[in-house]
Structures are given as structure tokens and as C-alpha cells.
Tab-separated table of C-alpha atoms in Angstrom:
chain	number	residue	atom	x	y	z
O	1374	MET	CA	7.261	9.714	19.627
O	1375	VAL	CA	6.574	8.709	16.052
O	1376	ASN	CA	9.649	7.505	14.230
O	1377	THR	CA	9.678	9.784	11.197
O	1378	GLY	CA	12.436	7.779	9.515
O	1379	MET	CA	10.454	4.543	9.772
O	1380	GLN	CA	7.415	6.339	8.407
O	1381	LEU	CA	9.335	7.599	5.386
O	1382	ILE	CA	10.871	4.184	4.700
O	1383	SER	CA	7.515	2.400	4.844
O	1384	PHE	CA	5.918	5.021	2.612
O	1385	THR	CA	8.745	4.731	0.058
O	1386	CYS	CA	8.449	0.938	0.018
O	1387	ALA	CA	4.679	1.185	-0.408
O	1388	VAL	CA	5.057	3.532	-3.378
O	1389	THR	CA	7.595	1.110	-4.867
O	1390	GLY	CA	5.128	-1.749	-4.481
O	1391	TRP	CA	2.437	0.336	-6.163
O	1392	VAL	CA	4.732	1.047	-9.141
O	1393	MET	CA	5.475	-2.668	-9.352
O	1394	ALA	CA	1.731	-3.371	-9.425
O	1395	ILE	CA	1.375	-1.003	-12.387
O	1396	ALA	CA	4.170	-2.867	-14.166
O	1397	VAL	CA	2.501	-6.212	-13.437
O	1398	THR	CA	-0.743	-4.934	-14.957
O	1399	ALA	CA	0.991	-3.905	-18.182
O	1400	LEU	CA	3.340	-6.876	-18.590
O	1401	PRO	CA	2.199	-9.781	-20.807
O	1402	GLN	CA	4.315	-12.399	-19.005
O	1403	TRP	CA	1.561	-13.814	-16.809
O	1404	LYS	CA	1.624	-17.163	-18.626
O	1405	VAL	CA	4.609	-18.486	-20.547
O	1406	SER	CA	4.871	-21.393	-22.970
O	1407	ALA	CA	5.876	-24.699	-21.376
O	1408	PHE	CA	8.446	-26.688	-23.348
O	1409	ILE	CA	7.625	-30.235	-22.309
O	1410	GLY	CA	7.069	-33.504	-24.131
O	1411	SER	CA	7.058	-33.138	-27.879
O	1412	ASN	CA	6.790	-29.362	-27.683
O	1413	ILE	CA	10.479	-28.625	-28.190
O	1414	LEU	CA	10.097	-25.645	-30.500
O	1415	THR	CA	12.072	-23.084	-28.535
O	1416	SER	CA	12.512	-20.532	-31.293
O	1417	GLU	CA	9.200	-18.945	-30.320
O	1418	ILE	CA	7.915	-18.180	-26.840
O	1419	LYS	CA	4.293	-17.289	-26.277
O	1420	TRP	CA	3.355	-14.872	-23.522
O	1421	GLU	CA	-0.176	-14.335	-22.272
O	1422	GLY	CA	-1.163	-11.375	-20.125
O	1423	ILE	CA	-4.434	-9.903	-18.979
O	1424	TRP	CA	-4.589	-7.428	-21.864
O	1425	MET	CA	-2.733	-9.058	-24.744
O	1426	SER	CA	-0.832	-12.122	-25.950
O	1427	CYS	CA	2.627	-11.903	-27.509
O	1428	ILE	CA	4.910	-14.180	-29.492
O	1429	TYR	CA	8.587	-13.567	-28.833
O	1430	GLN	CA	11.165	-14.983	-31.231
O	1431	THR	CA	14.788	-15.674	-30.392
O	1432	THR	CA	15.803	-13.248	-33.134
O	1433	GLY	CA	14.434	-10.435	-30.972
O	1434	HIS	CA	11.264	-9.858	-32.948
O	1435	MET	CA	8.022	-9.731	-30.975
O	1436	GLN	CA	4.411	-9.513	-32.083
O	1437	CYS	CA	1.579	-8.662	-29.698
O	1438	LYS	CA	-2.176	-8.707	-30.143
O	1439	THR	CA	-4.850	-7.508	-27.763
O	1440	TYR	CA	-7.768	-9.771	-26.983
O	1441	ASP	CA	-10.672	-9.268	-29.343
O	1442	SER	CA	-13.530	-9.754	-26.888
O	1443	MET	CA	-13.545	-9.198	-23.168
O	1444	LEU	CA	-16.609	-11.372	-22.595
O	1445	ALA	CA	-14.899	-14.327	-24.276
O	1446	LEU	CA	-12.048	-14.298	-21.757
O	1447	PRO	CA	-11.916	-16.851	-18.938
O	1448	PRO	CA	-13.148	-15.730	-15.492
O	1449	ASP	CA	-9.655	-15.460	-14.011
O	1450	LEU	CA	-8.550	-12.925	-16.632
O	1451	GLN	CA	-11.721	-10.871	-16.268
O	1452	ALA	CA	-11.306	-10.757	-12.488
O	1453	ALA	CA	-7.598	-9.949	-12.886
O	1454	ARG	CA	-8.386	-6.960	-15.069
O	1455	ALA	CA	-10.929	-5.560	-12.655
O	1456	LEU	CA	-8.886	-6.126	-9.505
O	1457	MET	CA	-5.644	-4.773	-10.952
O	1458	CYS	CA	-7.407	-1.590	-12.069
O	1459	VAL	CA	-8.897	-1.246	-8.585
O	1460	ALA	CA	-5.432	-1.820	-7.086
O	1461	ILE	CA	-3.925	0.962	-9.195
O	1462	PHE	CA	-6.639	3.396	-8.136
O	1463	LEU	CA	-6.358	2.421	-4.462
O	1464	GLY	CA	-2.594	2.792	-4.656
O	1465	TRP	CA	-2.917	6.344	-5.954
O	1466	LEU	CA	-5.457	7.142	-3.264
O	1467	SER	CA	-3.219	5.589	-0.603
O	1468	CYS	CA	-0.247	7.715	-1.645
O	1469	THR	CA	-2.328	10.887	-1.520
O	1470	VAL	CA	-3.854	10.147	1.878
O	1471	SER	CA	-0.561	8.993	3.409
O	1472	CYS	CA	1.234	12.154	2.275
O	1473	CYS	CA	-1.365	14.271	4.045
O	1474	GLY	CA	-1.059	12.286	7.275
O	1475	MET	CA	2.677	11.866	7.594
O	1476	LYS	CA	4.406	13.702	10.403
O	1477	CYS	CA	6.947	15.362	8.111
O	1478	THR	CA	4.242	17.177	6.136
O	1479	THR	CA	2.355	20.331	7.061
O	1480	CYS	CA	-1.105	19.102	6.095
O	1481	ALA	CA	-3.789	19.282	8.796
O	1482	GLY	CA	-1.696	21.851	10.675
O	1483	ASP	CA	-0.715	20.952	14.226
O	1484	ASP	CA	-3.696	18.701	14.853
O	1485	ARG	CA	-1.961	15.480	15.877
O	1486	ARG	CA	-5.140	13.466	16.159
O	1487	ALA	CA	-6.234	14.363	12.622
O	1488	LYS	CA	-2.814	13.606	11.119
O	1489	ALA	CA	-2.645	10.250	12.902
O	1490	GLY	CA	-6.095	9.286	11.658
O	1491	ILE	CA	-5.245	10.268	8.083
O	1492	ALA	CA	-1.973	8.329	8.146
O	1493	LEU	CA	-3.739	5.289	9.591
O	1494	SER	CA	-6.267	5.439	6.751
O	1495	GLY	CA	-3.431	5.586	4.222
O	1496	GLY	CA	-1.797	2.493	5.716
O	1497	VAL	CA	-5.067	0.566	5.602
O	1498	LEU	CA	-5.559	1.570	1.964
O	1499	PHE	CA	-2.069	0.269	1.141
O	1500	ILE	CA	-2.995	-3.067	2.711
O	1501	LEU	CA	-6.183	-3.219	0.619
O	1502	THR	CA	-4.098	-2.420	-2.468
O	1503	GLY	CA	-1.806	-5.343	-1.720
O	1504	LEU	CA	-4.776	-7.678	-1.306
O	1505	CYS	CA	-6.228	-6.528	-4.627
O	1506	VAL	CA	-2.910	-7.440	-6.277
O	1507	LEU	CA	-2.504	-10.726	-4.421
O	1508	VAL	CA	-5.906	-12.181	-5.346
O	1509	PRO	CA	-5.664	-12.093	-9.194
O	1510	VAL	CA	-2.009	-13.092	-9.218
O	1511	SER	CA	-2.621	-16.110	-6.987
O	1512	TRP	CA	-5.795	-17.039	-8.885
O	1513	THR	CA	-3.947	-17.013	-12.215
O	1514	ALA	CA	-1.058	-19.001	-10.735
O	1515	ASN	CA	-3.486	-21.614	-9.404
O	1516	THR	CA	-5.130	-21.915	-12.834
O	1517	VAL	CA	-1.763	-22.352	-14.547
O	1518	VAL	CA	-0.680	-25.074	-12.118
O	1519	GLN	CA	-3.972	-26.956	-12.435
O	1520	ASP	CA	-3.843	-26.887	-16.248
O	1521	PHE	CA	-0.204	-27.958	-16.219
O	1522	TYR	CA	-0.947	-31.147	-14.274
O	1523	ASN	CA	-4.274	-31.801	-15.998
O	1524	PRO	CA	-3.824	-34.721	-18.424
O	1525	ASN	CA	-6.821	-33.602	-20.467
O	1526	VAL	CA	-5.108	-30.357	-21.498
O	1527	PRO	CA	-2.991	-30.761	-24.666
O	1528	VAL	CA	0.731	-30.207	-24.294
O	1529	MET	CA	0.726	-27.237	-26.665
O	1530	TYR	CA	-1.746	-25.407	-24.404
O	1531	LYS	CA	0.105	-25.971	-21.154
O	1532	ARG	CA	1.642	-22.889	-19.627
O	1533	GLU	CA	4.085	-22.025	-16.860
O	1534	LEU	CA	4.237	-19.145	-14.389
O	1535	GLY	CA	5.639	-16.007	-15.978
O	1536	GLN	CA	7.771	-13.256	-14.519
O	1537	ALA	CA	4.737	-11.040	-13.908
O	1538	ILE	CA	3.329	-13.562	-11.410
O	1539	TYR	CA	6.436	-13.439	-9.233
O	1540	LEU	CA	6.624	-9.660	-9.547
O	1541	GLY	CA	2.984	-9.461	-8.498
O	1542	TRP	CA	3.617	-11.562	-5.393
O	1543	ALA	CA	6.544	-9.350	-4.451
O	1544	SER	CA	4.429	-6.236	-5.001
O	1545	ALA	CA	1.600	-7.567	-2.825
O	1546	VAL	CA	3.948	-8.489	0.023
O	1547	ILE	CA	5.669	-5.094	-0.057
O	1548	LEU	CA	2.346	-3.247	-0.069
O	1549	ILE	CA	0.869	-5.250	2.807
O	1550	ILE	CA	3.960	-5.047	5.014
O	1551	SER	CA	4.551	-1.356	4.284
O	1552	GLY	CA	0.905	-0.535	4.970
O	1553	ALA	CA	0.993	-2.439	8.255
O	1554	VAL	CA	4.186	-0.664	9.369
O	1555	LEU	CA	2.801	2.719	8.335
O	1556	SER	CA	-0.386	2.079	10.293
O	1557	SER	CA	1.465	0.930	13.399
O	1558	THR	CA	3.795	3.934	13.524
O	1559	CYS	CA	1.084	6.570	13.228
O	1560	PRO	CA	-1.454	6.379	16.050
O	1561	HIS	CA	-0.446	6.487	19.711
O	1562	ILE	CA	-2.398	6.901	22.885
O	1563	GLU	CA	-1.124	9.275	25.517
O	1564	ARG	CA	-2.633	10.277	28.819
O	1565	GLY	CA	-3.076	13.922	29.604
O	1566	GLY	CA	-5.504	15.849	31.788
O	1567	GLY	CA	-7.166	12.669	33.015
O	1568	GLU	CA	-8.344	11.761	29.506
O	1569	TYR	CA	-7.068	9.525	26.724
O	1570	ARG	CA	-6.043	11.256	23.513
O	1571	ARG	CA	-5.151	9.583	20.225
O	1572	GLY	CA	-2.502	11.185	18.054
O	1573	TYR	CA	1.210	11.696	17.582
O	1574	MET	CA	3.279	11.757	20.709
O	1575	GLY	CA	5.695	14.634	20.462
O	1576	ARG	CA	8.253	16.305	22.655
O	1577	SER	CA	7.236	18.738	25.323
O	1578	PHE	CA	8.994	22.077	25.331
O	1579	PRO	CA	8.921	23.811	28.707
O	1580	ASN	CA	9.708	27.208	27.227
O	1581	LEU	CA	6.609	27.023	25.052
O	1582	ARG	CA	4.246	26.377	27.931
O	1583	PRO	CA	2.207	29.326	29.186
O	1584	SER	CA	3.690	30.905	32.273
O	1585	PRO	CA	1.679	30.423	35.458
O	1586	LEU	CA	-0.463	33.298	36.599
O	1587	ALA	CA	1.132	35.707	39.042
O	1588	PRO	CA	-0.250	35.435	42.590
O	1589	ASP	CA	-2.617	38.092	43.763
O	1590	PRO	CA	-1.041	40.866	45.897
O	1591	PRO	CA	-1.676	40.558	49.621
O	1592	LYS	CA	-4.711	42.325	50.850
O	1593	PRO	CA	-4.525	44.527	53.960
O	1594	ILE	CA	-5.924	43.021	57.085
O	1595	THR	CA	-9.039	44.784	58.203
O	1596	SER	CA	-10.776	44.760	61.498
O	1597	ASN	CA	-14.178	46.343	62.066
O	1598	SER	CA	-13.952	47.842	58.578
O	1599	VAL	CA	-10.862	49.828	59.650
O	1600	PRO	CA	-7.677	48.983	57.732
O	1601	LEU	CA	-4.690	48.113	59.874
O	1602	LYS	CA	-1.185	49.204	59.027
O	1603	GLU	CA	1.461	46.674	58.201
O	1604	TYR	CA	4.607	46.821	60.302
O	1605	VAL	CA	7.936	45.401	59.185
């Protein structure tokens, strides 16, 4: 039998990971100023995201500016924009498909095979959403680390990993694990009637089974086309 509670928990976690991915896309804290060497000016902190760059002052004032040209951006930011937008769309599609295939919903009627296939598709889409989040976040983190240890990069241009990078990793892990759990709890194979059937394994209710056909009444014994009487 499909564990409905496990299905609901995995779906809730997947939706949470999708919301976190949306927050990662909007946050500008992908790259943060690195205070090393002679760069000890801590009154201002520079944040760089995939859509804008911000300067945050310790007084609480913050100024943000969107990037002027998309084609002038480095390849990692261009790929991050595209993949994060794809992740948001796949996350919405995953939520819609998973809702239709979950056991606690009435979509697809009583067709267990159809519901199991729909739920399996939703879990796979959640996994793809997590991968779309993981790739740009890891790519940006790798670029930041390489520039940090590159002696040819000036100190004022060195950056550190921002909060959005760690939130993106957490979102990707939640999406992948939740999608895998949702996929594993949906399809089952049961044997019935000599054939294999794929779908939800549910309880069997004896009172709902059709009653067996009543036996035919006994026919009188005949001999030479003359009916014989029955004696008790």
C-alpha cells in the first residue's frame, strides 16, 4: 500500500525547496565582498546577484542597480539566469503534476495505474528542478573560489560565497531527495489474474467484490426422452 503520509511529506518538502529556489533567484547575495589584505573598508558591503548588484551600508541604507546589458555579463551569470528560470517553471509544473497523481486527490478517478504514472512523472520533474538549481549555484561557487585564489585578480575584485549560494544548495538537495522519495512511493507492481499490473496497491474489501453466480438448478434425469420422477 502506498504510504499517503510519506507522499504528503515529500510533496510538502518539494514545494518548500521550490519556494527556496524562487528566493535564490531573486536574492542578490550570490557574491559578497571579501575583506582581505588592504581592503578593510567594512562600512560598505557589495552584493552581486544574477539580476542586480547592491551596495549595503552599515547604516542600513542599500542601493541596488540592475545590470545594463545581458550580453556583457560573464557566461556563468547568463547560464544562471536561464537555468534558474527553467527551474522555476519546472517546479510549477512538478507541483501541478504531482497534485494530480497523489493518492489523496480525486484526479484520474479510480485508475490506479494512471495516478501512479502521473505521480512518478511529478517526482522526476522535481529531480530535474533540483538539478537545474544545483548547476548554476555550483558553477558560480566554483568561479568565486577560483577568483579568490587567483593572484592575478585584484583584492578589491575578490568575492566570497554569499547566502544565496548556500540556500541554493539546500534547495537543490531538498528537491532531489523529495522527488526521489515521491517517485519511489508511487508505483508498485502487484500480481493479479496471472498478469503484472503497475499502480497503487490498495486494500481489498470482500464486501465490495461481486457475489459469485448462483449454481444452476438441478435438471431432471431423463431416460429415453421420458422424464423420471425424483423420490426423496
